[in-house]
């Protein structure tokens, strides 16, 4: 194919100047705000945040105090952090690499712009279905705990994660054949390369199935799981509050009965009986103190396990809520607008520019969803904050030693005083 290469740039500039309308100007401004500035900044933050997520979640996973279901949830969160990290990396490269209509040689930028869209889409749908799998496991663990003991395990979670990665990769293979690199030979013998869509490539059916399988079904499932989890957590807190109030009232009645018994014994007994009563009360107090210590240790362990359960559940609920706020509305808007308006990519009418504006905003929202999980984990997960603090606070390892030495010195001082 022969082309007058020296006039291509001038032709593109003249066409762009003639087609500068209010819609095109608005589209350029919003593209600069959201795509050229917002997406690179959010993606860079997401790279750092997801890297920290990998460090903290991996360190928490090897903690033996976690139960089997909590470790399964951590495996899913680690897989999600890997997928989000790769999405942020590819999105950052997609926005900072120089994009041109034509290239004078086959370089890495050209190949990335050709194939990068497929890889970005893979990590988007992969993260979406990983969230669905984790939400389903947490739904079973909280709402159906007996069934979850049979269905949820470390091995099954690893298999589910591998299946999600494999199915999402197979589903994105058609995207890599949607466009191709076209070579053009100029009059002077030089060659130019550009990326064009394949002729006769009809992807209407694929886009319809794509929207159903990777947009609407995951969002409906996540909405159902999240509503059930929030309702179950609310009922559990309400039951715990009622039990706490009942225990406090029983304790008040118990103390009042003891006080009444002591008053009766004082008025009706002699000095010897008072001595016997005091010794008996001391023995009872000693026994109750020992029982309280044992029950306190058991309740402390139970509170620790409950805290881990609540932290993981709250984390997943927050991740799902963020996804439903940032991703689901954007997908619905894109789907409805594309179906209700005629979008012409060749003549670029006003609907084309409005569609591009919607894409810029929704792409920024998706990037934000995959980049701010670090802030989300710090806000709702107390265990995550503690582990993050231990990773970066190097002076903390010296504190227990100092405390032990101080306790030993105090113990020796008391021994000398007794002698």
mmCIF file of N, CA, C and O in Angstrom, residues 52 55 59 386-402:
data_model
loop_
_atom_site.group_PDB
_atom_site.id
_atom_site.type_symbol
_atom_site.label_atom_id
_atom_site.label_comp_id
_atom_site.label_asym_id
_atom_site.label_seq_id
_atom_site.Cartn_x
_atom_site.Cartn_y
_atom_site.Cartn_z
ATOM 1 N N UNK A 52 2.068 -3.086 49.132
ATOM 2 C CA UNK A 52 1.962 -3.186 50.593
ATOM 3 C C UNK A 52 0.918 -4.216 51.001
ATOM 4 O O UNK A 52 1.085 -4.925 52.006
ATOM 5 N N UNK A 55 2.571 -7.568 50.939
ATOM 6 C CA UNK A 55 3.466 -7.783 52.074
ATOM 7 C C UNK A 55 2.675 -8.100 53.345
ATOM 8 O O UNK A 55 2.973 -9.069 54.054
ATOM 9 N N UNK A 59 2.237 -11.832 55.264
ATOM 10 C CA UNK A 59 2.701 -11.986 56.646
ATOM 11 C C UNK A 59 1.567 -12.461 57.555
ATOM 12 O O UNK A 59 1.782 -13.279 58.452
ATOM 13 N N UNK A 386 -2.231 -3.422 62.489
ATOM 14 C CA UNK A 386 -1.199 -3.892 63.411
ATOM 15 C C UNK A 386 -0.027 -4.517 62.656
ATOM 16 O O UNK A 386 1.141 -4.265 62.962
ATOM 17 N N UNK A 387 -0.334 -5.364 61.663
ATOM 18 C CA UNK A 387 0.729 -6.003 60.885
ATOM 19 C C UNK A 387 1.517 -4.976 60.089
ATOM 20 O O UNK A 387 2.749 -5.067 59.982
ATOM 21 N N UNK A 388 0.843 -3.988 59.531
ATOM 22 C CA UNK A 388 1.534 -2.925 58.803
ATOM 23 C C UNK A 388 2.439 -2.134 59.729
ATOM 24 O O UNK A 388 3.569 -1.758 59.354
ATOM 25 N N UNK A 389 1.984 -1.896 60.950
ATOM 26 C CA UNK A 389 2.800 -1.174 61.929
ATOM 27 C C UNK A 389 4.043 -1.980 62.304
ATOM 28 O O UNK A 389 5.143 -1.423 62.439
ATOM 29 N N UNK A 390 3.882 -3.290 62.446
ATOM 30 C CA UNK A 390 5.025 -4.135 62.778
ATOM 31 C C UNK A 390 6.049 -4.193 61.656
ATOM 32 O O UNK A 390 7.241 -4.354 61.896
ATOM 33 N N UNK A 391 5.593 -4.087 60.412
ATOM 34 C CA UNK A 391 6.515 -4.140 59.280
ATOM 35 C C UNK A 391 7.420 -2.917 59.211
ATOM 36 O O UNK A 391 8.583 -3.013 58.795
ATOM 37 N N UNK A 392 6.908 -1.764 59.626
ATOM 38 C CA UNK A 392 7.651 -0.520 59.448
ATOM 39 C C UNK A 392 8.139 0.095 60.748
ATOM 40 O O UNK A 392 8.897 1.061 60.706
ATOM 41 N N UNK A 393 7.717 -0.420 61.890
ATOM 42 C CA UNK A 393 8.199 0.119 63.165
ATOM 43 C C UNK A 393 9.326 -0.782 63.670
ATOM 44 O O UNK A 393 9.079 -1.838 64.256
ATOM 45 N N UNK A 394 10.571 -0.396 63.405
ATOM 46 C CA UNK A 394 11.714 -1.228 63.779
ATOM 47 C C UNK A 394 12.025 -1.136 65.271
ATOM 48 O O UNK A 394 12.714 -1.986 65.807
ATOM 49 N N UNK A 395 11.509 -0.084 65.924
ATOM 50 C CA UNK A 395 11.813 0.076 67.340
ATOM 51 C C UNK A 395 10.905 -0.783 68.211
ATOM 52 O O UNK A 395 11.136 -0.898 69.415
ATOM 53 N N UNK A 396 9.869 -1.408 67.615
ATOM 54 C CA UNK A 396 8.922 -2.157 68.415
ATOM 55 C C UNK A 396 9.539 -3.426 68.979
ATOM 56 O O UNK A 396 9.156 -3.903 70.030
ATOM 57 N N UNK A 397 10.516 -4.013 68.248
ATOM 58 C CA UNK A 397 11.128 -5.255 68.719
ATOM 59 C C UNK A 397 11.952 -5.047 69.985
ATOM 60 O O UNK A 397 12.218 -5.983 70.717
ATOM 61 N N UNK A 398 12.349 -3.790 70.270
ATOM 62 C CA UNK A 398 13.134 -3.539 71.463
ATOM 63 C C UNK A 398 12.263 -3.372 72.706
ATOM 64 O O UNK A 398 12.723 -3.521 73.813
ATOM 65 N N UNK A 399 10.996 -3.031 72.514
ATOM 66 C CA UNK A 399 10.132 -2.756 73.652
ATOM 67 C C UNK A 399 9.854 -3.976 74.515
ATOM 68 O O UNK A 399 9.914 -3.881 75.724
ATOM 69 N N UNK A 400 9.537 -5.155 73.948
ATOM 70 C CA UNK A 400 9.301 -6.304 74.817
ATOM 71 C C UNK A 400 10.506 -6.670 75.666
ATOM 72 O O UNK A 400 10.367 -7.045 76.827
ATOM 73 N N UNK A 401 11.724 -6.565 75.107
ATOM 74 C CA UNK A 401 12.920 -6.874 75.885
ATOM 75 C C UNK A 401 13.063 -5.921 77.063
ATOM 76 O O UNK A 401 13.382 -6.328 78.176
ATOM 77 N N UNK A 402 12.828 -4.638 76.802
ATOM 78 C CA UNK A 402 12.931 -3.661 77.890
ATOM 79 C C UNK A 402 11.881 -3.927 78.958
ATOM 80 O O UNK A 402 12.152 -3.814 80.155
#
